[in-house]
Structure formats: C-alpha cells, structure tokens
Amino acid sequence: MIIAALLLIALGARLYDLRADPPAYFADSSQDVTTDGAYLTFHARNLVLFGQADLFDYHTWAAFKYSIVSGTAYLVFSLFGVSRITSGLVGVLLGFGALTVFLIVLARGTGRRATVFCAVFLCLNFLMWVYGRLPFSENGLMLIASLVFAVYMFRFDRAWGKLLVGLLIAAAGMFGKSFGFLLIFGPVAAILAGSRRERLRNILLVVVPAIVLVAVVQLTLYRDQSFFSFLWEHGAGEHGAPHGFTSVPAFFESLIAFGRKGLHGYAPVASVLAGLMLVVLLLQPKGKGALNRTELFMVPWLIGSIALMSPFNYLPLRYQFILIIPMAILAGQILDRWQTIKVGGIRKLSWWRMAALVLLLWYLIHYLFVHPFNADVRFPDYYRTIWYSAPAAAVFALVLLIALRKRTVALPARFGSAVIVTALAATIAVDGLSYYRWYRSKSYTIDEAAADLATIVPPQAVVSGQYGPALAVSSTLRSFPYFLTSDMDATAETFRRYPVTHVAVSGSTWDGYCAAAPSLKQVPIIARYWLRDSPVFVVRIASLFGNATAAALPPTDFERAVEFRSAQQSDSARLYLDRFLNRHPDCKQALMQSFELAFQSDPARHARQVIEKLVSTYPTDFVALYMAASYFHWLAKKESAVSYEKVAQDYLAKAIRQSPENKENLNNMYEFNPPDAPVIR
C-alpha cells in the first residue's frame, strides 16, 4: 500500500498543472527544458496536424523521428490533440510507466521493505519530477530500461530471456537514447559472475541479437544516413573533442567532474547512501563479496555509465538524471540491510580493490567537501579542483584496507532506525522544499508566449530558431527545427533554401548575429518574451535571405505596428496596434506595446487602463508585474500620492516573488528607469 501511495503521489505531481513552466534558473539555466521537448515531438505533431512528418524534407533530426517518444506523442496527439499539455503527457506516460515497472520488479525481486525505501527516493525526487513532465527521450529510455530489468530479473536464466534482453538493450539505444546501450553492462556482469563454461555462449545470446537489431534499424530506417554519425556530431562534433579522451589525467578530471551539473545536488541522500553502498561492496569479508542479482545489474549500469559518458564535453543534467534509478535502488538496499552489514576480513590487498576504492573515495570526497565550495567555477578551471581531494582519497583508502585486512566490523546496528528515519526525512525535506519554491513562483511564460505568437504572426508563418518549435507547439503554426549557429554563411544558405519567415532565439544569440552581420540591427524585433529565465526575441526574417515563398508572406497588423514604431512613426503604429487589439484584446505583446505608446500620449488615464488590463490578464508574468510597479511608482511621484506608492510596492514584491533571482536588477530599475523603458533588452 505504501508503494502504491507513493506512485499515486508521483503521478499526481506529474499531472498537476502541466501548463506551468518548468522551474526557472534550473540546471545552470539550461534551456533544454524549454526547447528540446518540442524537437522530440516535432515529427508526431506534423503528422497529426499536417499529414506528413517532414514538411520541408529536412532530415537532420531523423533520430527523433524514429524514437519511442515520437511514437508515443503521435498516439497522444491523435487522441487528445496537440498542445504543450498533451506534449507533457507524453513524458508523464513514459516516465511514470518506467517507475511503476521498476518498483513492481523490485517488490517481487528484492523485498517490499527495500522497495519502499527505493520508492521514496524515486517517487518524490524533484529532478525526476521536472524531467518526468517533459517529452524527453530519456523518459523513453527509462521505460525500455525498466523492461530490460524485468526480463533480466525473472527470465534471464533462459536462452530466450537473454536474447530478449539483447534486443531490448538495442531498442533502448536506437529508440530511446544512445547511452541506453550502456545497459548491457549489468547483464554481462551477471553472466561473468555465473558458470565459466557457458560465459561465451550467454554473452553471444545477448550481444548478437542486439547487433542484428541495430543493423536492421540502420538499414531500414536510416538507410544512407548514419545513426552513429548523428550521435557523434551532436555529442562531440558540436562541442569539441571530448576532454576526457585527450590524456589520462584528463580522463580522471572528466570522470570526477561527471556530477558537476547537479545530479548529486538534486538527490543528495540517495547519492551518499549509494556511494556508501559501493564502499561496503568493495570491503565485503572474504567469501561474502558476491553481489545479488539486483546489485549485479545496478552497479555496472551506474559505474559503466559514469565512466563512458564522463569524457564528453556536453553532459547536460538531463543526460544524467536517469542514473538516479540505480543510485536510489542501491540506497534502498543499504537502508534495508543496515543492521546486518559487515565490512573487513579482506585478507589480501589486491591492486584492483585499492584502485577502485581510491576512485570511489575520490569521487565521494570531491562532492562532499570540494565541489560545494567550487560549484560556480567554470571549466577548464574547475578541472584543477578535481585534484584537491585525490591525496586524501588515496590515504583514506590505504588506511581502510590495512585496518580492515584482518578485522571485520559491523555497521552500528543500534543506529539503524535513526539512520533510516533521518535519510527518509531529509529526502522528503529536500525535495519538498524544491517543490515549494517552484509552486511559489509558478509561471506560464512558455504557454502564454506560444498563444501570443499564434496571433501576432501570419497563420502561414514558418518559425525557426532554438525556440521556434516550442513556441509553435500549441497552435497550427509550422516550425522549422533549426538551431542557428554563429556561421552566418551556413545560416543564410539554409534560409535561402527553406521558407523560414521568423526566428525565435535568445536575446544574447541575436545580439551575436547582429555583431557578426551589422545589417541585422535594422531588422525590427517583433516580440520580446521572457521565457522562464531568459529573454527570447522573435524576429521577422521573411525578406532577408532571398527565399521567394517567405518574402511573399504579408505582415500582420501587429508586425506593421512594430515596424512603424521602430521607424519612429507613433501615430501609424498606434493605428495598426488598435486595429489588432480589437481582434486580440488579450495579446500580451500588443498590450505591452500599447502601454508604452499610451505612456507617451496619455500617461495618466489610458496608460493606467492598459497596465491594469495587462497585469489582470497575466498575473504571474514578472515583466508585466514590474511594468505595473514602475508605472505606479512614477504615478506616485507625479501625484504625490502615498497610496500609489503602496500599489507600486505591492506589484514590485509580486514581481520579485516570481523571479527572486532578479531582485537586485528589479530594484535598480524601479528606482532609476522610466515606466516605458524596455524591460527585456
């Protein structure tokens, strides 16, 4: 019942308010939680809305097209329509399905008490919740991984079970995420721990079907496009030669730096307990060192993934979060067995045990004592901090092995209950605080911007750029999945070939393009959104690159208003903007533009009407709240009215609550900027 209750909590949390933004300033402000889900469901959306997956015969993202996420998205979109909510539902179905399978298998294979502990770490984890509400390929991988684990636990002793495990591992890599291939370490470790006579046969039973499925998928689906060249290009080609492969010291630097993005910070208790469990397994008494079936799967999966993924330069947090599963399971195992665990009696100081223990302690000491004080240090300087804890790890490992060579020590059993209660309470507190912080500053900037964009650009528009698909997902706008690069020649060639009319990119990215091509500075930015924690510009480029189809698209009244305002023709701008607002009275961008124009012509009456309309329509948008604060602050000075200043301070407090990281900037702008000064630059 406890496990079922925890699963219901996990499901309810995932389904709650799917329209809301993911947390702001999350994972070093990575924008993948804003942008990447739309790319992964791009082909399914096109197929449901337009009847074909590739609208422009652009095959760069073929791996996304043939993923389990895309297939699931097609079913969900066909049944419930296309929106950000149904897009999030794809992630919920895959991620929650995986959690359910893992816990059912654990309950049958390792016992209910240990499974309850695992369920607390998995079902309540904030990181699993954030990514579990998004249609990420890692959720698809997680579901297939749970099936691999189920077959491994209950049918791996049979030949067909080994064959099925191999096929599922290949499917995890080809249809989930490429590092799904690393699931093979667990089954291979189990085979190596078994009978010597049948090792080769059993390994072939796993490996051969996996290779066959990979070859079949490559030849039938990808044909002349190489799946593995796609992986290398996106995993290494775009981010430089992997640091960990450049030298032996660099490998260890990358290895210890693996969790720097926050993996352990979002699962601190499970991480420490899993690390302690690995130490215990290394220090088992002679004759007691054999891993059980669950450990034989989870330990190689965890260690193999860290060792082989860490050398690459690009390792966002979403690539790592799935490893919370083996960490949580190992953490649950050590809590379950706390009162019976003994270490020591090693007898022989083998080199492999020494090396493994040094590496493990090095990793643990770094994240417990070094990383917290260097978390903000940037690469490559961060690599220097890796070496601070190496001597301590070597000395500690040697002392432990010598001290426990002939002596057996039990963990303090009398503290077992206290350890369990403390571990579970700390986990609930850490994750609960993260949930509360998100809930308190919950906003809807992505969904509001998507609804906004559908009104301010023509229905025939084609929106590209990093944010293009994300802003088109809730409407019938077409998007073109292209990440603009600093190579302006390549970008210009792409836009000459394909009928892209608008791009949606971060403000800093657009500033970089303008620096590379100064003529772009003359192009009006038709919309400025603040999405979660970043300014995003929407720019009309229809006539810039020579594509006749794009250039023929007429602008909307809103776009004309922006062009006239950019040309300092306020009367014409106001004419077109009023015409647009008659049809779309709640458009956020139009209301913001209208306020700025009204402040110039009728600041006391019309501007107040517009700003009050803006904040009543968008009560969680911190930009709108700040604009209201700035306006009433100005009005209080103009009218010498304390009541207006109280209103201003109230709006400012709400703006800061929505974006506490911007508190200093908001306070400074509040004191010095006029109300019509742009908030998003």
XYZ file of C-alpha atoms in Angstrom:
681
model
C 0.000 0.000 0.000
C 2.866 2.379 0.784
C 4.425 1.781 -2.626
C 1.064 2.302 -4.355
C 0.534 5.526 -2.381
C 3.977 6.819 -3.357
C 3.265 6.002 -7.002
C -0.032 7.892 -6.801
C 1.803 10.890 -5.332
C 4.341 10.701 -8.167
C 1.575 10.517 -10.779
C -0.430 13.353 -9.231
C 2.629 15.597 -9.044
C 3.438 14.920 -12.679
C -0.074 15.609 -13.886
C -0.535 18.724 -11.771
C -0.696 21.898 -13.885
C 1.194 20.646 -16.941
C 0.672 24.065 -18.492
C 3.048 25.667 -15.978
C 6.677 26.394 -16.798
C 9.460 24.122 -15.573
C 11.481 25.764 -12.784
C 13.421 28.884 -13.734
C 17.200 29.012 -13.273
C 17.228 25.229 -13.265
C 20.362 23.186 -14.077
C 22.601 26.192 -14.704
C 19.738 27.882 -16.591
C 19.830 25.211 -19.292
C 17.109 25.936 -21.837
C 16.607 22.309 -22.843
C 13.526 22.087 -20.614
C 12.024 24.907 -22.675
C 13.099 23.884 -26.154
C 14.003 20.227 -26.549
C 10.657 18.570 -25.929
C 9.198 20.321 -28.970
C 12.019 18.987 -31.158
C 11.465 15.443 -29.912
C 7.717 15.572 -30.672
C 8.147 17.667 -33.832
C 7.503 14.860 -36.342
C 4.488 13.480 -34.470
C 2.950 16.953 -34.306
C 3.442 17.472 -38.030
C 1.947 14.085 -38.836
C -1.190 14.767 -36.791
C -1.675 18.397 -37.880
C -0.452 18.334 -41.472
C -0.481 14.678 -42.523
C 3.271 14.355 -43.037
C 6.176 14.124 -40.610
C 8.699 16.116 -42.660
C 7.083 19.259 -44.029
C 10.259 20.534 -45.667
C 12.119 17.293 -46.472
C 14.665 18.240 -43.810
C 16.091 15.059 -42.261
C 18.614 16.391 -39.756
C 16.585 15.116 -36.792
C 15.807 11.626 -38.073
C 16.814 10.038 -34.760
C 13.974 11.964 -33.104
C 11.512 10.838 -35.747
C 12.158 7.163 -35.028
C 12.129 7.388 -31.238
C 9.705 5.900 -28.732
C 8.896 9.484 -27.693
C 7.781 10.322 -31.219
C 5.625 7.203 -31.464
C 4.012 7.849 -28.088
C 3.473 11.509 -28.985
C 1.676 10.501 -32.190
C -0.762 8.343 -30.202
C -1.347 11.022 -27.542
C -1.732 13.838 -30.093
C -4.123 11.733 -32.186
C -6.312 11.060 -29.159
C -6.157 14.360 -27.273
C -4.906 16.976 -29.734
C -1.631 18.874 -29.944
C -0.648 21.243 -27.141
C 2.012 21.764 -24.514
C -0.200 19.876 -22.058
C -0.507 16.790 -24.240
C 3.180 17.079 -25.066
C 3.940 16.942 -21.351
C 1.583 13.988 -21.024
C 3.933 12.012 -23.287
C 6.722 12.405 -20.739
C 4.378 11.515 -17.885
C 3.245 8.277 -19.541
C 6.776 7.123 -20.326
C 8.465 8.214 -17.104
C 5.708 7.113 -14.747
C 5.365 3.826 -16.617
C 9.073 3.218 -16.047
C 8.819 3.998 -12.325
C 5.915 1.603 -11.970
C 7.693 -1.277 -13.703
C 10.915 -0.762 -11.742
C 9.084 -0.785 -8.400
C 6.934 -3.802 -9.265
C 10.047 -5.756 -10.255
C 11.900 -4.645 -7.133
C 8.988 -5.598 -4.870
C 8.992 -9.118 -6.310
C 12.741 -9.482 -6.621
C 14.275 -7.754 -3.603
C 11.540 -7.449 -0.979
C 8.936 -4.866 -0.070
C 10.859 -3.037 2.654
C 13.800 -2.251 0.388
C 11.348 -1.296 -2.368
C 9.581 1.181 -0.073
C 12.905 2.916 0.548
C 13.644 2.960 -3.195
C 10.149 4.280 -3.887
C 10.674 7.239 -1.540
C 13.902 8.185 -3.337
C 12.370 7.754 -6.815
C 8.762 8.882 -6.495
C 9.466 12.051 -4.520
C 12.638 13.142 -6.310
C 12.306 16.676 -7.675
C 14.680 16.093 -10.586
C 12.747 13.022 -11.726
C 9.581 15.120 -11.468
C 10.940 18.016 -13.575
C 12.079 15.784 -16.407
C 9.184 13.368 -15.952
C 6.759 16.090 -17.095
C 8.581 16.616 -20.386
C 8.635 14.503 -23.569
C 12.361 13.788 -23.324
C 13.989 10.758 -24.909
C 15.461 9.889 -21.512
C 11.935 9.010 -20.363
C 11.590 6.652 -23.302
C 14.954 5.132 -22.447
C 13.865 4.766 -18.828
C 10.770 2.806 -19.827
C 12.754 0.395 -22.005
C 15.379 0.097 -19.234
C 12.632 -0.985 -16.824
C 11.617 -3.723 -19.272
C 15.242 -4.826 -19.603
C 15.438 -5.036 -15.814
C 12.186 -7.025 -15.609
C 13.305 -9.649 -18.154
C 16.761 -9.785 -16.568
C 15.352 -10.377 -13.075
C 12.799 -13.072 -13.969
C 13.741 -14.713 -17.282
C 17.474 -14.187 -17.742
C 18.276 -17.790 -16.817
C 16.644 -18.896 -20.088
C 18.133 -18.534 -23.538
C 15.185 -16.616 -24.908
C 15.376 -14.273 -21.931
C 18.987 -13.394 -22.763
C 18.036 -12.891 -26.397
C 15.153 -10.594 -25.396
C 17.434 -8.593 -23.091
C 19.814 -8.035 -26.015
C 17.001 -6.870 -28.269
C 15.645 -4.507 -25.616
C 19.098 -3.015 -24.970
C 19.467 -2.333 -28.704
C 15.991 -0.780 -28.725
C 16.955 1.377 -25.719
C 19.913 2.777 -27.672
C 18.190 3.146 -31.030
C 14.695 4.269 -29.978
C 15.367 5.741 -26.535
C 18.727 7.426 -26.047
C 22.137 6.390 -27.304
C 23.533 5.709 -23.844
C 20.848 3.045 -23.494
C 23.468 0.732 -24.986
C 25.279 1.017 -21.638
C 22.551 -1.094 -20.045
C 24.465 -4.084 -21.373
C 27.000 -3.865 -18.540
C 24.575 -5.326 -15.985
C 23.569 -8.462 -17.908
C 27.179 -9.088 -18.991
C 28.336 -8.754 -15.357
C 25.706 -11.309 -14.323
C 26.933 -13.695 -16.988
C 30.572 -13.282 -15.943
C 29.596 -13.963 -12.343
C 27.978 -17.247 -13.376
C 29.255 -20.511 -14.779
C 32.548 -20.245 -16.666
C 31.605 -22.941 -19.161
C 28.684 -21.020 -20.643
C 30.026 -17.467 -20.469
C 30.833 -17.075 -24.162
C 27.562 -18.645 -25.285
C 25.484 -16.497 -22.951
C 27.279 -13.285 -23.885
C 26.678 -14.056 -27.552
C 22.994 -14.652 -26.804
C 22.805 -11.077 -25.533
C 25.194 -9.308 -27.897
C 24.345 -10.905 -31.272
C 20.600 -10.049 -31.317
C 21.482 -6.532 -30.193
C 23.892 -6.102 -33.098
C 21.360 -7.585 -35.540
C 18.601 -5.187 -34.426
C 20.936 -2.195 -34.670
C 21.917 -3.229 -38.202
C 18.294 -3.778 -39.268
C 17.190 -0.394 -37.932
C 20.145 1.348 -39.588
C 19.450 -0.276 -42.971
C 15.657 0.054 -42.971
C 15.028 3.390 -41.260
C 18.198 5.438 -41.656
C 19.475 3.975 -44.947
C 22.025 6.445 -46.313
C 22.008 8.433 -43.034
C 24.216 7.029 -40.315
C 22.670 6.835 -36.859
C 26.098 6.789 -35.235
C 27.438 9.751 -37.210
C 24.368 11.676 -35.990
C 25.249 10.755 -32.414
C 28.881 11.752 -32.786
C 28.031 15.051 -34.447
C 25.594 16.076 -31.732
C 27.566 14.562 -28.864
C 31.070 15.658 -29.826
C 31.219 17.434 -33.172
C 29.236 20.466 -31.974
C 31.017 20.656 -28.637
C 34.635 19.980 -29.486
C 36.889 16.968 -28.956
C 35.921 15.195 -25.706
C 38.206 16.425 -22.921
C 38.336 13.026 -21.265
C 39.894 11.422 -24.333
C 42.758 13.901 -24.682
C 45.010 12.375 -21.981
C 44.998 10.055 -18.971
C 44.836 12.928 -16.423
C 42.041 14.494 -18.489
C 40.076 11.253 -18.269
C 40.176 11.355 -14.469
C 39.268 15.042 -14.493
C 36.193 14.306 -16.594
C 35.327 11.245 -14.527
C 35.309 13.060 -11.177
C 33.583 16.108 -12.719
C 30.697 13.978 -14.033
C 28.109 15.097 -11.473
C 29.003 18.774 -11.590
C 25.745 19.738 -13.342
C 23.757 18.918 -10.227
C 22.993 15.204 -10.329
C 24.003 14.664 -6.699
C 22.701 18.010 -5.508
C 19.168 17.025 -6.550
C 19.483 13.588 -4.914
C 21.905 14.179 -2.020
C 20.724 11.446 0.336
C 20.430 8.762 -2.348
C 23.848 9.759 -3.726
C 25.619 9.481 -0.356
C 23.906 6.188 0.512
C 24.631 4.728 -2.931
C 28.289 5.745 -2.564
C 28.393 4.156 0.871
C 26.842 1.000 -0.550
C 29.574 0.803 -3.183
C 32.224 1.213 -0.463
C 30.566 -1.590 1.515
C 30.542 -3.874 -1.533
C 34.260 -3.231 -2.052
C 35.054 -4.008 1.589
C 32.987 -7.186 1.981
C 34.587 -10.010 4.013
C 36.196 -12.835 2.072
C 33.571 -15.197 0.752
C 30.812 -12.583 1.158
C 31.690 -10.392 -1.796
C 29.210 -11.755 -4.315
C 26.632 -9.219 -5.494
C 22.994 -10.210 -5.549
C 21.021 -10.182 -8.764
C 19.791 -6.593 -8.381
C 23.258 -5.291 -7.494
C 24.782 -7.102 -10.470
C 22.509 -5.020 -12.711
C 22.603 -1.654 -10.952
C 26.295 -1.365 -10.013
C 27.693 -1.943 -13.550
C 24.956 0.281 -15.038
C 25.840 3.148 -12.700
C 29.632 2.815 -12.855
C 29.775 1.990 -16.569
C 27.574 4.947 -17.470
C 29.663 7.402 -15.455
C 32.938 6.023 -16.837
C 31.896 6.082 -20.518
C 29.748 9.223 -20.547
C 32.050 11.438 -18.488
C 34.765 12.027 -21.148
C 32.365 14.004 -23.367
C 32.222 17.787 -23.030
C 28.454 18.064 -23.417
C 26.732 16.373 -20.487
C 23.588 18.323 -19.550
C 21.765 17.290 -16.412
C 19.003 15.588 -18.378
C 21.567 13.090 -19.750
C 22.425 12.149 -16.159
C 19.158 12.132 -14.251
C 18.232 8.560 -15.215
C 21.166 7.410 -13.058
C 19.109 8.355 -10.018
C 17.430 4.971 -10.575
C 20.464 2.774 -9.812
C 21.559 5.202 -7.073
C 18.124 5.098 -5.424
C 17.997 1.304 -5.614
C 21.465 0.908 -4.080
C 20.470 3.448 -1.416
C 17.331 1.451 -0.645
C 19.377 -1.746 -0.412
C 21.807 -0.361 2.173
C 18.993 1.043 4.325
C 17.220 -2.304 4.209
C 20.348 -4.222 5.252
C 21.902 -1.666 7.585
C 21.692 -3.836 10.707
C 23.322 -6.881 9.066
C 26.141 -5.298 7.055
C 29.727 -6.185 7.900
C 32.937 -4.975 6.258
C 36.520 -6.130 6.552
C 38.237 -9.512 6.646
C 39.679 -8.765 3.220
C 42.888 -10.747 3.882
C 44.560 -9.779 0.605
C 45.335 -6.193 -0.532
C 44.629 -6.630 -4.244
C 45.525 -3.822 -6.649
C 42.069 -3.718 -8.227
C 40.364 -3.255 -4.872
C 42.794 -0.479 -3.972
C 42.310 1.303 -7.335
C 38.517 1.008 -7.212
C 38.360 2.233 -3.626
C 40.634 5.225 -4.347
C 38.496 6.270 -7.319
C 35.261 5.849 -5.386
C 36.504 7.779 -2.359
C 37.997 10.437 -4.612
C 34.580 10.929 -6.226
C 32.760 10.998 -2.875
C 35.225 13.310 -1.107
C 35.158 15.711 -4.050
C 31.363 16.131 -3.976
C 31.113 16.185 -0.200
C 33.956 18.570 0.606
C 35.387 20.245 -2.523
C 32.563 20.787 -5.017
C 30.266 22.761 -2.646
C 32.907 25.492 -2.452
C 33.738 25.454 -6.172
C 30.349 24.854 -7.802
C 30.457 28.202 -9.629
C 33.988 27.751 -11.008
C 33.899 27.454 -14.797
C 35.692 24.932 -16.980
C 38.609 24.478 -17.516
C 39.470 25.963 -14.100
C 37.088 23.521 -12.451
C 39.294 20.625 -13.540
C 42.019 21.861 -11.204
C 39.693 21.433 -8.240
C 39.373 17.734 -9.080
C 42.904 17.066 -7.857
C 42.401 18.657 -4.432
C 40.779 15.531 -2.989
C 42.939 12.889 -4.713
C 45.660 12.637 -1.994
C 43.068 12.392 0.779
C 41.253 9.628 -1.112
C 44.454 7.625 -1.617
C 45.453 7.900 2.044
C 41.949 7.112 3.302
C 41.660 4.067 1.016
C 45.028 2.700 2.154
C 44.167 3.187 5.833
C 40.798 1.462 5.381
C 42.250 -1.534 3.565
C 45.056 -2.009 6.074
C 42.760 -1.556 9.071
C 40.153 -3.963 7.704
C 42.510 -6.542 6.221
C 42.117 -8.951 9.132
C 39.371 -7.256 11.102
C 35.625 -7.452 10.467
C 33.478 -4.506 11.506
C 29.684 -4.228 11.544
C 27.856 -1.011 10.863
C 26.362 0.372 14.106
C 23.097 -1.575 14.168
C 21.661 0.333 17.122
C 21.575 3.440 14.948
C 19.803 1.652 12.093
C 16.341 3.063 12.763
C 17.731 6.556 13.294
C 19.655 6.348 10.014
C 16.558 5.222 8.131
C 14.316 7.909 9.618
C 16.931 10.617 9.064
C 17.577 9.558 5.452
C 13.890 9.453 4.522
C 13.061 12.677 6.374
C 15.976 14.510 4.763
C 14.901 13.311 1.315
C 11.319 14.440 1.861
C 12.513 17.804 3.192
C 14.961 18.492 0.342
C 12.514 17.548 -2.395
C 9.584 19.206 -0.631
C 11.463 22.494 -0.427
C 12.236 22.328 -4.149
C 8.556 21.709 -4.947
C 7.507 24.608 -2.742
C 9.951 27.012 -4.375
C 8.592 26.071 -7.794
C 4.971 26.336 -6.655
C 5.507 29.731 -5.026
C 6.930 31.300 -8.196
C 4.969 29.236 -10.711
C 4.517 30.959 -14.081
C 3.164 30.226 -17.560
C 5.525 32.194 -19.785
C 6.041 29.469 -22.411
C 2.364 28.715 -22.847
C 1.435 32.407 -22.882
C 4.137 33.193 -25.441
C 3.002 30.321 -27.652
C -0.602 31.576 -27.598
C 0.663 35.101 -28.204
C 2.817 34.181 -31.178
C -0.069 32.451 -32.951
C -1.860 35.822 -33.118
C 0.972 38.226 -33.944
C 2.414 36.344 -36.942
C 0.511 35.206 -40.045
C -1.052 31.716 -39.974
C 1.228 30.711 -42.865
C 4.394 31.709 -40.984
C 7.265 29.263 -40.554
C 9.063 29.796 -37.243
C 12.627 28.584 -36.761
C 15.467 29.047 -34.304
C 16.124 27.337 -30.985
C 12.742 28.359 -29.569
C 10.723 28.126 -32.784
C 9.183 24.647 -32.337
C 8.474 25.306 -28.638
C 6.529 28.471 -29.439
C 4.611 26.803 -32.276
C 3.608 23.654 -30.404
C 0.277 24.963 -29.071
C -1.037 26.208 -32.407
C -1.153 25.218 -36.061
C 1.878 27.327 -36.932
C 4.550 25.493 -38.888
C 8.029 25.356 -37.424
C 11.401 24.566 -38.904
C 13.731 22.717 -36.484
C 16.975 24.595 -36.990
C 19.467 25.765 -34.366
C 21.016 28.952 -35.680
C 24.801 28.919 -35.398
C 27.465 31.600 -35.448
C 28.260 30.520 -39.002
C 26.182 33.181 -40.757
C 27.012 31.840 -44.215
C 25.561 28.429 -43.362
C 22.521 30.051 -41.750
C 21.934 32.279 -44.776
C 22.171 29.270 -47.101
C 19.647 27.350 -45.006
C 17.180 30.228 -45.039
C 17.590 30.716 -48.786
C 16.627 27.100 -49.297
C 13.762 26.802 -46.803
C 10.801 29.249 -46.463
C 11.508 30.383 -42.899
C 9.696 33.640 -42.105
C 10.547 34.142 -38.417
C 13.207 33.071 -35.952
C 12.835 32.762 -32.184
C 16.221 32.907 -30.462
C 17.664 34.051 -27.157
C 18.439 37.742 -26.854
C 22.167 37.075 -26.457
C 22.172 34.876 -29.559
C 20.506 37.589 -31.636
C 22.957 40.176 -30.351
C 25.757 37.894 -31.532
C 24.219 37.669 -35.010
C 23.892 41.434 -35.159
C 27.551 41.781 -34.218
C 28.518 39.356 -36.986
C 26.165 40.961 -39.534
C 25.507 44.635 -38.555
C 22.754 44.966 -41.160
C 20.560 42.802 -38.915
C 20.432 45.624 -36.356
C 17.950 47.390 -38.642
C 15.500 44.475 -38.528
C 12.654 45.143 -36.051
C 12.267 42.618 -33.240
C 8.543 41.952 -33.344
C 8.286 40.249 -29.937
C 10.359 40.076 -26.755
C 9.409 37.318 -24.356
C 10.856 36.354 -21.015
C 10.673 32.555 -21.044
C 11.337 31.111 -17.570
C 14.702 32.816 -17.047
C 15.825 34.119 -20.435
C 14.885 36.877 -22.883
C 13.778 35.480 -26.235
C 13.399 37.561 -29.386
C 11.089 36.784 -32.298
C 12.359 38.401 -35.482
C 10.703 38.516 -38.896
C 13.332 37.500 -41.490
C 10.969 36.718 -44.381
C 12.579 39.118 -46.856
C 16.189 38.916 -45.684
C 17.662 35.836 -47.328
C 16.145 35.623 -50.787
C 13.553 32.878 -50.349
C 10.658 33.909 -52.589
C 7.982 31.969 -50.673
C 8.966 33.531 -47.358
C 9.248 37.038 -48.822
C 5.723 36.827 -50.258
C 4.121 36.441 -46.823
C 2.306 39.693 -45.887
C 2.816 41.053 -42.353
C 0.068 41.180 -39.758
C -1.281 44.430 -38.332
C 0.830 43.826 -35.241
C 4.000 43.433 -37.298
C 3.191 46.619 -39.183
C 2.698 48.424 -35.868
C 6.125 47.263 -34.686
C 7.727 48.367 -37.956
C 6.145 51.810 -37.746
C 7.169 52.174 -34.120
C 10.715 51.176 -34.997
C 10.645 53.911 -37.655
C 9.504 56.473 -35.016
C 6.037 56.788 -36.605
C 3.946 56.503 -33.450
C 0.606 57.558 -34.958
C 0.734 54.851 -37.626
C 1.931 52.350 -35.076
C -0.983 53.181 -32.798
C -3.460 52.874 -35.687
C -2.366 49.333 -36.583
C -1.981 48.289 -32.961
C -5.502 49.403 -32.051
C -6.855 47.558 -35.071
C -5.003 44.429 -33.919
C -6.183 44.759 -30.306
C -9.809 44.961 -31.413
C -9.416 41.386 -32.657
C -6.988 40.135 -29.984
C -7.649 42.165 -26.811
C -5.603 39.852 -24.540
C -2.419 39.625 -26.602
C 0.462 40.171 -24.164
C 2.898 41.709 -26.644
C 0.228 44.021 -28.022
C -0.747 45.198 -24.528
C 2.895 45.898 -23.679
C 3.375 47.856 -26.889
C 0.094 49.674 -26.303
C 1.163 50.650 -22.785
C 4.447 52.108 -23.986
C 2.657 54.128 -26.692
C -0.059 55.231 -24.259
C 2.503 56.401 -21.738
C 3.844 58.802 -24.343
C 0.438 60.233 -25.299
C -1.901 59.788 -22.291
C 0.109 58.549 -19.288
C -2.406 59.319 -16.549
C -5.541 57.675 -17.967
C -5.015 55.421 -20.998
C -1.665 54.040 -19.842
C -3.191 53.114 -16.486
C -6.086 51.311 -18.164
C -3.693 49.288 -20.305
C -1.297 48.352 -17.496
C -4.160 47.252 -15.256
C -5.523 45.138 -18.089
C -2.054 43.617 -18.623
C -1.485 42.539 -15.013
C -5.036 41.272 -14.544
C -4.666 39.097 -17.653
C -1.125 37.892 -16.825
C -0.867 37.902 -13.010
C 2.200 35.608 -12.895
C 4.306 37.353 -15.549
C 7.106 39.109 -13.690
C 7.741 41.532 -16.582
C 4.121 42.699 -16.549
C 4.200 42.967 -12.746
C 7.384 45.019 -12.842
C 5.940 47.308 -15.520
C 2.939 47.947 -13.254
C 5.243 48.615 -10.302
C 7.309 51.074 -12.334
C 4.215 52.857 -13.635
C 2.568 53.321 -10.220
C 5.919 54.389 -8.757
C 6.042 57.114 -11.402
C 2.399 57.991 -10.768
C 3.035 58.258 -7.017
C 5.789 60.786 -7.623
C 3.719 62.723 -10.140
C 0.613 62.868 -7.932
C 2.491 62.916 -4.592
C 0.183 60.101 -3.503
C 1.318 57.550 -0.912
C -1.492 55.200 -1.939
C 0.003 54.789 -5.423
C 3.419 54.002 -3.939
C 1.820 51.279 -1.829
C 0.304 49.793 -5.002
C 3.695 50.058 -6.718
C 5.485 48.291 -3.873
C 2.895 45.523 -3.901
C 3.444 44.906 -7.617
C 7.219 45.025 -7.135
C 7.025 42.424 -4.366
C 4.970 40.159 -6.635
C 7.468 40.603 -9.474
C 10.347 39.675 -7.169
C 8.442 36.667 -5.868
C 8.032 35.454 -9.451
C 11.713 35.992 -10.213
C 13.704 36.243 -6.967
C 16.990 35.856 -8.836
C 16.316 39.245 -10.471
C 15.639 41.060 -7.194
C 18.643 43.386 -7.413
C 18.021 44.238 -11.080
C 14.332 44.900 -10.462
C 15.048 47.158 -7.505
C 17.621 49.134 -9.503
C 15.302 49.554 -12.498
C 12.450 50.501 -10.192
C 14.445 53.414 -8.797
C 16.026 54.758 -11.969
C 14.156 53.656 -15.129
C 11.076 55.402 -16.555
C 7.956 53.226 -16.936
C 8.279 52.984 -20.724
C 11.912 51.814 -20.618
C 12.171 48.293 -22.120
C 12.426 45.555 -19.502
C 13.611 42.897 -21.942
C 16.624 44.031 -23.912
